[in-house]
XYZ file of C-alpha atoms in Angstrom:
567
model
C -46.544 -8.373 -3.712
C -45.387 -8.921 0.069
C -47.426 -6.377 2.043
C -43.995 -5.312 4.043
C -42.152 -3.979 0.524
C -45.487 -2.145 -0.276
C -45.302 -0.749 2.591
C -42.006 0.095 2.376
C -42.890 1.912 -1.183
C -45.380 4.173 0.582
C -43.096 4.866 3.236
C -39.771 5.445 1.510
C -39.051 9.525 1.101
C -36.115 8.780 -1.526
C -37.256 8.414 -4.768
C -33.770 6.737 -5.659
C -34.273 3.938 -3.275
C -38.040 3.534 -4.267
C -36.911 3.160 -7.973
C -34.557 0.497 -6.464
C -36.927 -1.074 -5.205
C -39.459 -1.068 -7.690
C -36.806 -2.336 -10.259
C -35.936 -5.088 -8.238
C -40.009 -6.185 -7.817
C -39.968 -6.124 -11.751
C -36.938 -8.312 -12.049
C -38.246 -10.787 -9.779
C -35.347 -10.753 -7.835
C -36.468 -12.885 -4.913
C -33.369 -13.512 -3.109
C -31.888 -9.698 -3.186
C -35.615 -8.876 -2.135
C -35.941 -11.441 0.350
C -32.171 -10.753 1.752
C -33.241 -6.839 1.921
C -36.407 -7.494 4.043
C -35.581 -10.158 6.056
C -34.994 -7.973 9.393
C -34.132 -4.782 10.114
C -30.616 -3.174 10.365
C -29.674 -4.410 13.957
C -28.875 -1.111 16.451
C -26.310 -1.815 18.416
C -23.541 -0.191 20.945
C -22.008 0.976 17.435
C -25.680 2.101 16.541
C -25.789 1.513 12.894
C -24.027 0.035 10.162
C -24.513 -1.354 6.804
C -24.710 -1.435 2.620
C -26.803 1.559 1.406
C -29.958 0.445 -0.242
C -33.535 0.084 -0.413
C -35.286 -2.057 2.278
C -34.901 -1.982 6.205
C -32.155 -4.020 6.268
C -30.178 -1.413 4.076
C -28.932 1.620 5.275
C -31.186 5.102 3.368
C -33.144 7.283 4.238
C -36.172 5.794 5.602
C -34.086 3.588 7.997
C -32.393 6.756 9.230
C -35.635 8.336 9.704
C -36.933 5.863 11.839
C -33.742 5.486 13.743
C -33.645 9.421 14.197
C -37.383 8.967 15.371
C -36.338 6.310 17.727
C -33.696 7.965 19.539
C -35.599 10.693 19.715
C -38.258 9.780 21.810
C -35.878 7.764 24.042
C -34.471 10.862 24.231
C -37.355 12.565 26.101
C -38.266 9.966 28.246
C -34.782 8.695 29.340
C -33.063 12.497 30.006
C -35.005 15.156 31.698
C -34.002 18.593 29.761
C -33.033 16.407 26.642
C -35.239 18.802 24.461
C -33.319 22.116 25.439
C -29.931 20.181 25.588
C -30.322 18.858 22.225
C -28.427 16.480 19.865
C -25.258 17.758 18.160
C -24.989 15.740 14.432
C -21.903 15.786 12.367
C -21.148 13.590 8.977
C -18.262 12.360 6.889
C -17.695 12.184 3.360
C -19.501 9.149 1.405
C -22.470 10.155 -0.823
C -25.383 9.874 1.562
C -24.062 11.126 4.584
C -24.921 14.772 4.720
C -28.551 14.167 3.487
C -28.698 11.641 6.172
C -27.287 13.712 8.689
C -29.860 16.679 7.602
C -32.784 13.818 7.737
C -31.669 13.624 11.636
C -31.630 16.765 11.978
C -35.263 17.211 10.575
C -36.755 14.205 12.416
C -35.294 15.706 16.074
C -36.626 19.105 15.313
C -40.062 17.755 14.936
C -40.311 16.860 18.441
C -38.747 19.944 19.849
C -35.326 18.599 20.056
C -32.770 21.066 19.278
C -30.522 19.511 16.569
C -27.176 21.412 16.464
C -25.257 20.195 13.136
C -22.370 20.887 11.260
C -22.002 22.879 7.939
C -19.754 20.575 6.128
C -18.082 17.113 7.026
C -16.504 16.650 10.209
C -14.072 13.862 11.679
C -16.228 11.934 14.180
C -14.010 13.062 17.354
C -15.043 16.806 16.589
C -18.283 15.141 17.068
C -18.125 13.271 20.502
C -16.046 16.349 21.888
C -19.132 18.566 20.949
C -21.063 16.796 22.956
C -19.509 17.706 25.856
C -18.786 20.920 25.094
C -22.324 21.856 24.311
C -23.948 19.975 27.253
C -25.753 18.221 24.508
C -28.200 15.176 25.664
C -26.722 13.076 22.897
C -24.633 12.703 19.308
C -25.009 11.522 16.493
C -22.370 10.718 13.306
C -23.311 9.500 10.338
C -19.954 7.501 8.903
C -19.192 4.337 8.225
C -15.536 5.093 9.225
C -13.204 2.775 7.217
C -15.798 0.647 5.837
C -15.570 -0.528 1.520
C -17.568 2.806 0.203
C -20.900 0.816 -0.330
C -21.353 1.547 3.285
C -22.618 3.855 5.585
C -23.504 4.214 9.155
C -25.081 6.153 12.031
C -23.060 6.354 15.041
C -24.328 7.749 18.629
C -22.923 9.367 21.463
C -24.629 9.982 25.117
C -24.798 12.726 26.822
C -21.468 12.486 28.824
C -19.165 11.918 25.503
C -18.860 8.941 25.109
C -20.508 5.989 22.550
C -23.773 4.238 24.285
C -23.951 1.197 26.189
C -26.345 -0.750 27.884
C -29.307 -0.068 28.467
C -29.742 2.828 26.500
C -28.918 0.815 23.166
C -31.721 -1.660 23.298
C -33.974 1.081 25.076
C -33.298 3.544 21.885
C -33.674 0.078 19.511
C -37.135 -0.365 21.067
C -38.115 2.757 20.073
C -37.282 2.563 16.569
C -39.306 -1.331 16.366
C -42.250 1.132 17.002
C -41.053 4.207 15.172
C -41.591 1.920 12.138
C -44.902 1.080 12.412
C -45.555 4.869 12.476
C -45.634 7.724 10.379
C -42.393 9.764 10.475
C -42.695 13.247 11.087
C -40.348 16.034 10.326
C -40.012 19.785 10.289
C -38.075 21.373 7.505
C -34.628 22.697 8.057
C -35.247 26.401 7.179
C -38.323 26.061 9.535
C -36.623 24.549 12.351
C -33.726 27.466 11.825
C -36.735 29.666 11.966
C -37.960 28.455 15.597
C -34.958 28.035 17.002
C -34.569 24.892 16.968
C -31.504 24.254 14.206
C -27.827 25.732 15.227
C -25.181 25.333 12.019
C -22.093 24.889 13.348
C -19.664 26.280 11.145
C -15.707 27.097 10.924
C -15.529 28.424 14.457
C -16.697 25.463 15.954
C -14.020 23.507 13.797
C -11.220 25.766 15.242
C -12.930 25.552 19.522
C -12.217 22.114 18.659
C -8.596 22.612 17.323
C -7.700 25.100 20.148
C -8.784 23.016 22.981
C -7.124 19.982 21.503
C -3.924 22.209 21.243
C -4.101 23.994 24.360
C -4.284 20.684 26.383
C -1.689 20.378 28.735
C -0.375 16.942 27.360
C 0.359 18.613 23.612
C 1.867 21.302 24.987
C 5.419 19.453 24.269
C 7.273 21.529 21.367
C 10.720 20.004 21.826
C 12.273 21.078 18.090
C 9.316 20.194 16.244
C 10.431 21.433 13.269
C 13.605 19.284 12.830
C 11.200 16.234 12.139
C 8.928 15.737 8.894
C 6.077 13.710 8.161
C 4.112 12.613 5.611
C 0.303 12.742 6.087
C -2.865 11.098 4.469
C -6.410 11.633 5.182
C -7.182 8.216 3.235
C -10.206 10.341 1.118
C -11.434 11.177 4.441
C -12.513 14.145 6.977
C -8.942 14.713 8.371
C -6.809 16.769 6.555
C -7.423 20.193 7.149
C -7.793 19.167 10.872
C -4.558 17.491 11.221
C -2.516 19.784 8.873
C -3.726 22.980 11.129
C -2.948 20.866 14.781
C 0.223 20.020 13.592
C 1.222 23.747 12.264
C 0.138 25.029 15.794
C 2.316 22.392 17.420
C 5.432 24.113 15.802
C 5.805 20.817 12.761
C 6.707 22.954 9.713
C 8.007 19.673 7.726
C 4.636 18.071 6.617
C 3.259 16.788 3.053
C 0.110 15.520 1.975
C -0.501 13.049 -0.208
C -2.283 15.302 -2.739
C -4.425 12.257 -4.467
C -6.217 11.285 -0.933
C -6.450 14.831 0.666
C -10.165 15.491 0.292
C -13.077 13.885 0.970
C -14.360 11.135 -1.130
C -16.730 8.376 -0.246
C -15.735 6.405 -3.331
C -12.115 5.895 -2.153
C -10.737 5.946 -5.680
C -7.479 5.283 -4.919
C -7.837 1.970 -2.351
C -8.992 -0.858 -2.515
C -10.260 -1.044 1.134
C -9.859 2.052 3.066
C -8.464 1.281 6.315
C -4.733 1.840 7.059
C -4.596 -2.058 8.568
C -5.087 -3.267 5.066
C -2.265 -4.549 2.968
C -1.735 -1.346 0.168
C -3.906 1.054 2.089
C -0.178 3.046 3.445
C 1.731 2.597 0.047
C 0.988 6.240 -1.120
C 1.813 7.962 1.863
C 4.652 5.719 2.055
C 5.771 6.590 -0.726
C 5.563 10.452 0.337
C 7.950 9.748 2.964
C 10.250 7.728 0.939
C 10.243 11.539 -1.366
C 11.175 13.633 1.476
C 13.490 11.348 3.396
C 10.671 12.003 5.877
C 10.554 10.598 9.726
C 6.876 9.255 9.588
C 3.950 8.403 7.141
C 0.974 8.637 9.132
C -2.750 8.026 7.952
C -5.905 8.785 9.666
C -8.904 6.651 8.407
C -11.960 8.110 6.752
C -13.773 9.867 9.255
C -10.462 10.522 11.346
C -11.028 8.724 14.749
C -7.642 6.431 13.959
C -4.342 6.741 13.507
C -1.654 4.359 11.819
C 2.223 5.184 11.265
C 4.925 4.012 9.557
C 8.443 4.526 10.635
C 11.724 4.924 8.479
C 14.243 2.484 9.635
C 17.941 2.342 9.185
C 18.165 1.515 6.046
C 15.533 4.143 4.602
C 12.907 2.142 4.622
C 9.627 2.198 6.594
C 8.012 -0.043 8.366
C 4.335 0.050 9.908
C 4.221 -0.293 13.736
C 1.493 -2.684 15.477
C -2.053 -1.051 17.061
C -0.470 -2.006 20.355
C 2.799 -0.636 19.558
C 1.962 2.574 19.009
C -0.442 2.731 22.662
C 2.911 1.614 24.523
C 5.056 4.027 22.911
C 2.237 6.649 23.502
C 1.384 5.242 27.284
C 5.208 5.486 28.008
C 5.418 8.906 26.907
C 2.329 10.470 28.694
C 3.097 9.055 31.815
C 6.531 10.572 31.729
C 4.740 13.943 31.095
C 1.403 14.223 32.885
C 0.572 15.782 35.681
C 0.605 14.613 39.295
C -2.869 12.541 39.586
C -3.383 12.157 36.025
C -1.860 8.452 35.932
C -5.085 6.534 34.981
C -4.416 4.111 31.424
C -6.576 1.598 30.159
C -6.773 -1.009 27.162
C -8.673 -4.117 26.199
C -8.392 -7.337 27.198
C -6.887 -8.666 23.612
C -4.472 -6.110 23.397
C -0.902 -6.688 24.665
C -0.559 -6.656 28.165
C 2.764 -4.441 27.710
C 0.945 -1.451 28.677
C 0.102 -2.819 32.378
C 3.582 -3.091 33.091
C 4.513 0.251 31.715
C 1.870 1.452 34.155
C 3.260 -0.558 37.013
C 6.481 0.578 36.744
C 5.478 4.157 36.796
C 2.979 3.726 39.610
C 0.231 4.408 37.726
C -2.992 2.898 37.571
C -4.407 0.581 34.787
C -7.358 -0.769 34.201
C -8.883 -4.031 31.097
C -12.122 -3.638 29.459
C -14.247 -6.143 27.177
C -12.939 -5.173 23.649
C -14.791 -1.630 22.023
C -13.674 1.966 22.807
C -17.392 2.433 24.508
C -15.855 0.465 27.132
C -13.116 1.751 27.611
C -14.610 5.566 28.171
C -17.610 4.770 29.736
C -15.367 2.137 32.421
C -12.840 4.999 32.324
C -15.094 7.360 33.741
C -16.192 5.386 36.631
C -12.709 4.376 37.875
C -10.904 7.966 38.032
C -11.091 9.928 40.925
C -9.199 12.900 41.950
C -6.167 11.340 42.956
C -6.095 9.168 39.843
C -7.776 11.068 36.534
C -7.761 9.393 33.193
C -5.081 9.525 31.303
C -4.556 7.583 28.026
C -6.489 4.549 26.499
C -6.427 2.291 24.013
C -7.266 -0.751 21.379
C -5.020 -2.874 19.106
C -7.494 -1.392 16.641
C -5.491 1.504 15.718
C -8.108 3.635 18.239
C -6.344 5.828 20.659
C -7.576 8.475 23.309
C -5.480 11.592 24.997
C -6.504 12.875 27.957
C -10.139 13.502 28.708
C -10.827 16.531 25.832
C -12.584 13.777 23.622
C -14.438 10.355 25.446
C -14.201 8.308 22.304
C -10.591 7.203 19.849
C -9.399 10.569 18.335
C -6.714 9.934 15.644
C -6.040 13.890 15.155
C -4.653 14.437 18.698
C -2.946 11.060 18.757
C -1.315 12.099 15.572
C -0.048 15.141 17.075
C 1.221 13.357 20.192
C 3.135 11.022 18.342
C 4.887 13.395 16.771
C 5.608 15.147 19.521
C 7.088 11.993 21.049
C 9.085 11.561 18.056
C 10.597 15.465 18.504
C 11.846 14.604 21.341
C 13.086 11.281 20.853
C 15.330 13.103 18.120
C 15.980 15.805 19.798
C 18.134 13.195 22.226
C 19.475 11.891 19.649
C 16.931 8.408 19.846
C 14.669 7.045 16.966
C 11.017 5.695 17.677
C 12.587 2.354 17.049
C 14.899 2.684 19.984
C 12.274 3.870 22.775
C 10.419 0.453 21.606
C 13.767 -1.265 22.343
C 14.672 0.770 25.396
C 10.588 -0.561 27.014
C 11.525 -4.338 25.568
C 14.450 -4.586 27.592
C 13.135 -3.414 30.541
C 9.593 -5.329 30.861
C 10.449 -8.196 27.695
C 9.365 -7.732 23.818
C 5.617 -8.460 24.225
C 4.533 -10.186 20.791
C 0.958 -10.038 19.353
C -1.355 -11.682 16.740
C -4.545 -12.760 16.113
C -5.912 -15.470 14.078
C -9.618 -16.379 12.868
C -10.004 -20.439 12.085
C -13.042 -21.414 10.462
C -14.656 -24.564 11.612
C -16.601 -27.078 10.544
C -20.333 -25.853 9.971
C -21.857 -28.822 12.227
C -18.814 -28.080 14.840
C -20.867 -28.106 18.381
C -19.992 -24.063 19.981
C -16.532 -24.405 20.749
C -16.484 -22.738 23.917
C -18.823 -25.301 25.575
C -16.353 -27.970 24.435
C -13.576 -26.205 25.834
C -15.465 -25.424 29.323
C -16.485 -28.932 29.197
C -12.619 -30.474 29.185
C -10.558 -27.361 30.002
C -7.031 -27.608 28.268
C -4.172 -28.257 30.536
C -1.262 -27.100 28.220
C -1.361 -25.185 24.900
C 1.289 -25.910 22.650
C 3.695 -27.584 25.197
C 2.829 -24.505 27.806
C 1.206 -25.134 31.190
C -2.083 -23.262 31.358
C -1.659 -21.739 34.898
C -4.778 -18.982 34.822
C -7.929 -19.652 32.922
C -10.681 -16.907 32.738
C -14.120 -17.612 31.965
C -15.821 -13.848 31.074
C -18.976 -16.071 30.435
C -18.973 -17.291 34.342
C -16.866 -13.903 35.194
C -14.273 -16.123 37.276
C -10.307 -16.439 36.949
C -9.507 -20.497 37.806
C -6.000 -21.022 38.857
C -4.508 -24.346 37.901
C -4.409 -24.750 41.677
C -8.092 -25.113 41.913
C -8.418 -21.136 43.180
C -11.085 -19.221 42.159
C -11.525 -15.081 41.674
C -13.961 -13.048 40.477
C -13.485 -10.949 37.265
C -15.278 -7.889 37.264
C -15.692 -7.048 33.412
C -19.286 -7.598 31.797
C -20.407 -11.533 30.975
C -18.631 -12.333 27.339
C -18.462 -15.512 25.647
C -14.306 -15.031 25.813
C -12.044 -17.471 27.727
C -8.495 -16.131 28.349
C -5.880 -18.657 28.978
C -2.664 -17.336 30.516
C 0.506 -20.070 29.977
C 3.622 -20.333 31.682
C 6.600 -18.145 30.224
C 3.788 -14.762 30.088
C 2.272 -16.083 26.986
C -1.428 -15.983 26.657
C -4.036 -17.041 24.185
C -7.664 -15.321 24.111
C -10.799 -17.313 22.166
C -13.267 -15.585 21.008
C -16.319 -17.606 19.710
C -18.432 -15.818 16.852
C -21.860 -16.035 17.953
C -22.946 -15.740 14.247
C -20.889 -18.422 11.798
C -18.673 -21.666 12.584
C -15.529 -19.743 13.581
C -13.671 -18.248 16.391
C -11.446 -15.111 16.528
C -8.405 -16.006 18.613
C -5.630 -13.414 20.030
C -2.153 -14.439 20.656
C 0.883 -12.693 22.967
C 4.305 -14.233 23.451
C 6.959 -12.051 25.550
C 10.942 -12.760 24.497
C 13.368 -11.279 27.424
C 16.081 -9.411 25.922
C 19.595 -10.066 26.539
C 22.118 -8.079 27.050
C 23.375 -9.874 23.044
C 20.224 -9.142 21.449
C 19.680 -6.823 18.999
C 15.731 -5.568 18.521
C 16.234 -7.975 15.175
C 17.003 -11.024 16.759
C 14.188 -10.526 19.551
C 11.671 -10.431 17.276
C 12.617 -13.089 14.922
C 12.782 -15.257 18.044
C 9.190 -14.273 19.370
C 8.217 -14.878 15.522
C 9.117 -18.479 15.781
C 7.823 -18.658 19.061
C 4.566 -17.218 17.880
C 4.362 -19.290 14.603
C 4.974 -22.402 16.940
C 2.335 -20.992 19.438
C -0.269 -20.562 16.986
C -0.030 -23.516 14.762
C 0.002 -25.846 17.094
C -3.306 -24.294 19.094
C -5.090 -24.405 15.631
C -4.208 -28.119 15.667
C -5.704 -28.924 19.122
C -8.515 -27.138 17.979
């Protein structure tokens, strides 16, 4: 037998896995067993994520362990009073997580590191806003957010709130290369309660993080909040209790569950695929609305850190409103009621660009990060100052952030901020569907998709191809800005050249004539690329919201088809 799976048997604390294991050796199942051994989980930015199983490129408990171990000891070296400031751990609902969460817990408290962790599951915002809130040196989640339910993963926080990023990513993967090759220690949970060195956070840590989400400045809008009614799913995840008890406080007495997906469960019984982007994954609390004559049907994802709504239309229908829709509508609405000095919004750079307009024309600042919310915090944190504080962020990705309570996507307070918006939309007699109209006509209806094209396996890397004879015109548009996030320059059709100050990415952005644009993404992985498209329709003073956007659908139809071509 290969020396790395007995080793792996000696190792392995679970007897589940082990048996796993052990029934996959007497099988002879070479290719599961080669597939499960063939590296280790890679820790990333995200820090983990993957299928729960036996072997160290599985996600259980010896992996977690040794990742726990790992971070650890980066821990100690990296941050000075790391052992006193301690890790704060929280977990969501899918099978493994607690006893994952509690390994964590056990493997930090055996080198002195208090380990503060919650009593019961816990959306992962309440997670990154403990951080802060405890001073802790770092946090740690164990979800796998709206993953199939064969997953889980292990998510981490620094020490100012917000996910890692370079270097302390590879410096904590370094550390678990070597925690591997070692024996794990650990130091039992009622022992570590014993010395000091376990803190359970229960129910009033649950409601700090409720009051000072409802007690911030930019929820503190209660315009008639109880003429509008919502329906509500927690998709099987963390969310509900959370998001029923913000939006009580915030006045919303209108507001029904979707009894079948209330409470937690990691099997997501009743969808196929639990993320509120997929096609079916709204139809039940759709279908809530559509019983109450309700507003909205809004969904949080598993472990609560996004938001998606749906929005009754004329007709009594609902339809589901675009990632980037919702952060203009939200953008718009926070800069018409922050603060002097809190004008600071951000998004990524294959979102719509609608939101840097909205920001211009409000004097505000804004601000385009390499795709991933850990960008958008940690970048967010360097560019406010006290003239300019942060304000709002977010990604087409259904992730949104409010204010500067949580440093990661929190899809409880956006929740409650969107219905806030939409209380006093009504309240002036306006649907949701108008404000969208009312921003189209000022800055033009900004259109987005995106698009993955598989190519041929022997394909040469695409981007080289397209450095090597840069395109002149995409679909009968003049390319008049390229940039190159691989070289970091913008190259005007002129022959000018600018520096872009975002991180080195394999990502060329091509903005064409008329405001479209067209971003390629190559996958450094498999024979495809991931491209994002934007058209922007001006509205005239004839159009109707309708007729816009079945004229930026033919635009973008035409826009896209014919790039895949020259591809």
């Amino acid at each position: 037998m290969n020396t790395d799976i007995t080793r792996w048997l000696e190792r392995d604390p679970d007897p589940k896995t082990r048996e796993e294991l052990q029934q996959l050796i007497d099988s002879n199942a070479e290719s599961e067993l080669a597939d499960r051994f063939s590296g280790r989980l890679a820790f990333g930015t995200a820090g983990l994520r993957g299928i729960v199983g036996a072997g160290p490129n599985r996600m259980n408990r010896l992996v977690i362990q040794e990742t726990a171990t790992g971070l650890g000891k980066y821990l100690l070296e990296a941050v000075e009073d790391a052992a006193e400031r301690g890790v704060i751990i929280g977990f969501d609902g899918r099978p493994d997580s607690k006893r994952f969460a509690h390994d964590t817990a056990a493997v930090l408290a055996s080198q002195g590191i208090k380990a503060y962790i919650t009593t019961h599951e816990a959306p992962t915002p309440m997670v990154a806003f403990g951080v802060k809130h405890f001073g802790a040196a770092a946090g740690v989640v164990v979800t796998a957010s709206h993953n199939p339910p064969a997953y889980n993963g292990f998510k981490v926080y620094w020490g100012n709130g917000a996910q890692i990023i370079p270097p302390h990513d590879s410096g904590i993967a370094a550390k678990i290369d070597i925690a591997a090759k070692e024996d794990i220690k650990h130091l039992e949970l009622e022992q570590a309660k014993q010395q000091g060195l376990l803190i359970m956070l229960s129910e009033p840590f649950y409601h700090t993080y409720r009051e000072t989400i409802g007690q911030s400045k930019l929820l503190s809008n209660h315009t008639k909040p109880g003429s509008v009614s919502l329906a509500y799913t927690a998709m099987h995840g963390v969310g509900a209790n959370l998001a029923e008890g913000m939006l009580a406080d915030a006045g919303f007495t209108q507001v029904y569950s979707v009894a079948e997906q209330r409470e937690p469960d990691g099997t997501f019984p009743t969808v196929n695929f639990p993320n509120p982007e997929e096609p079916g994954a709204m139809d039940m609390v759709i279908a809530e609305a559509k019983k109450h004559n309700a507003t909205l049907a809004c969904a949080n994802d598993p472990d609560a850190d996004r938001f998606a709504v749906a929005v009754r239309t004329d007709d009594g229908d609902y339809r589901m409103l675009t990632g980037d829709q919702v952060g203009v509508l939200l953008g718009h609405y926070l800069l018409n009621h922050t603060e002097q000095g809190q004008n600071l919004v951000g998004t990524t750079i294959v979102s719509s660009s609608l939101l840097g307009k909205v920001a211009g024309s409000a004097g505000a600042n804004y601000y385009q990060t390499l795709t991933g919310f850990k960008w958008l915090t940690n970048v967010a944190m360097q560019k406010q100052t006290d003239d300019s504080r942060f304000l709002f962020a977010y990604e087409e990705a259904l992730g949104y952030t409010v204010g500067s309570e949580v440093w990661d996507k929190d899809g409880l307070s956006a929740l409650v901020t969107f219905a806030q918006l939409t209380a006093e939309l009504a309240a002036e007699g306006k649907t949701v569907w108008d404000q969208l109209e009312a921003i189209y006509r000022q800055h033009g209806l900004h259109f987005n998709a995106q698009k993955s094209i598989a190519l041929q396996p022997d394909t040469p890397p695409i981007g080289d191809a397209l450095r090597a004879t840069p395109p002149e015109s995409i679909a009968g548009r003049q390319v008049l800005i390229t940039d190159d996030l691989k070289t970091s320059q913008k190259l005007y059709a002129d022959g000018k050249v600018e520096n872009i100050d975002l991180p080195a990415s394999d990502v060329l952005i091509y903005h064409l004539d008329g405001g479209a644009r067209v971003v390629v993404r190559p996958s450094g992985t498999e024979p495809k690329i991931k491209c994002y498209y934007e058209v922007i329709e001006n509205m005239t003073d004839d159009d109707t919201l309708a007729t816009a956007q079945q004229r930026a659908q033919a635009a973008m139809d035409d826009l896209i088809s014919r790039h895949q071509a020259s591809l």
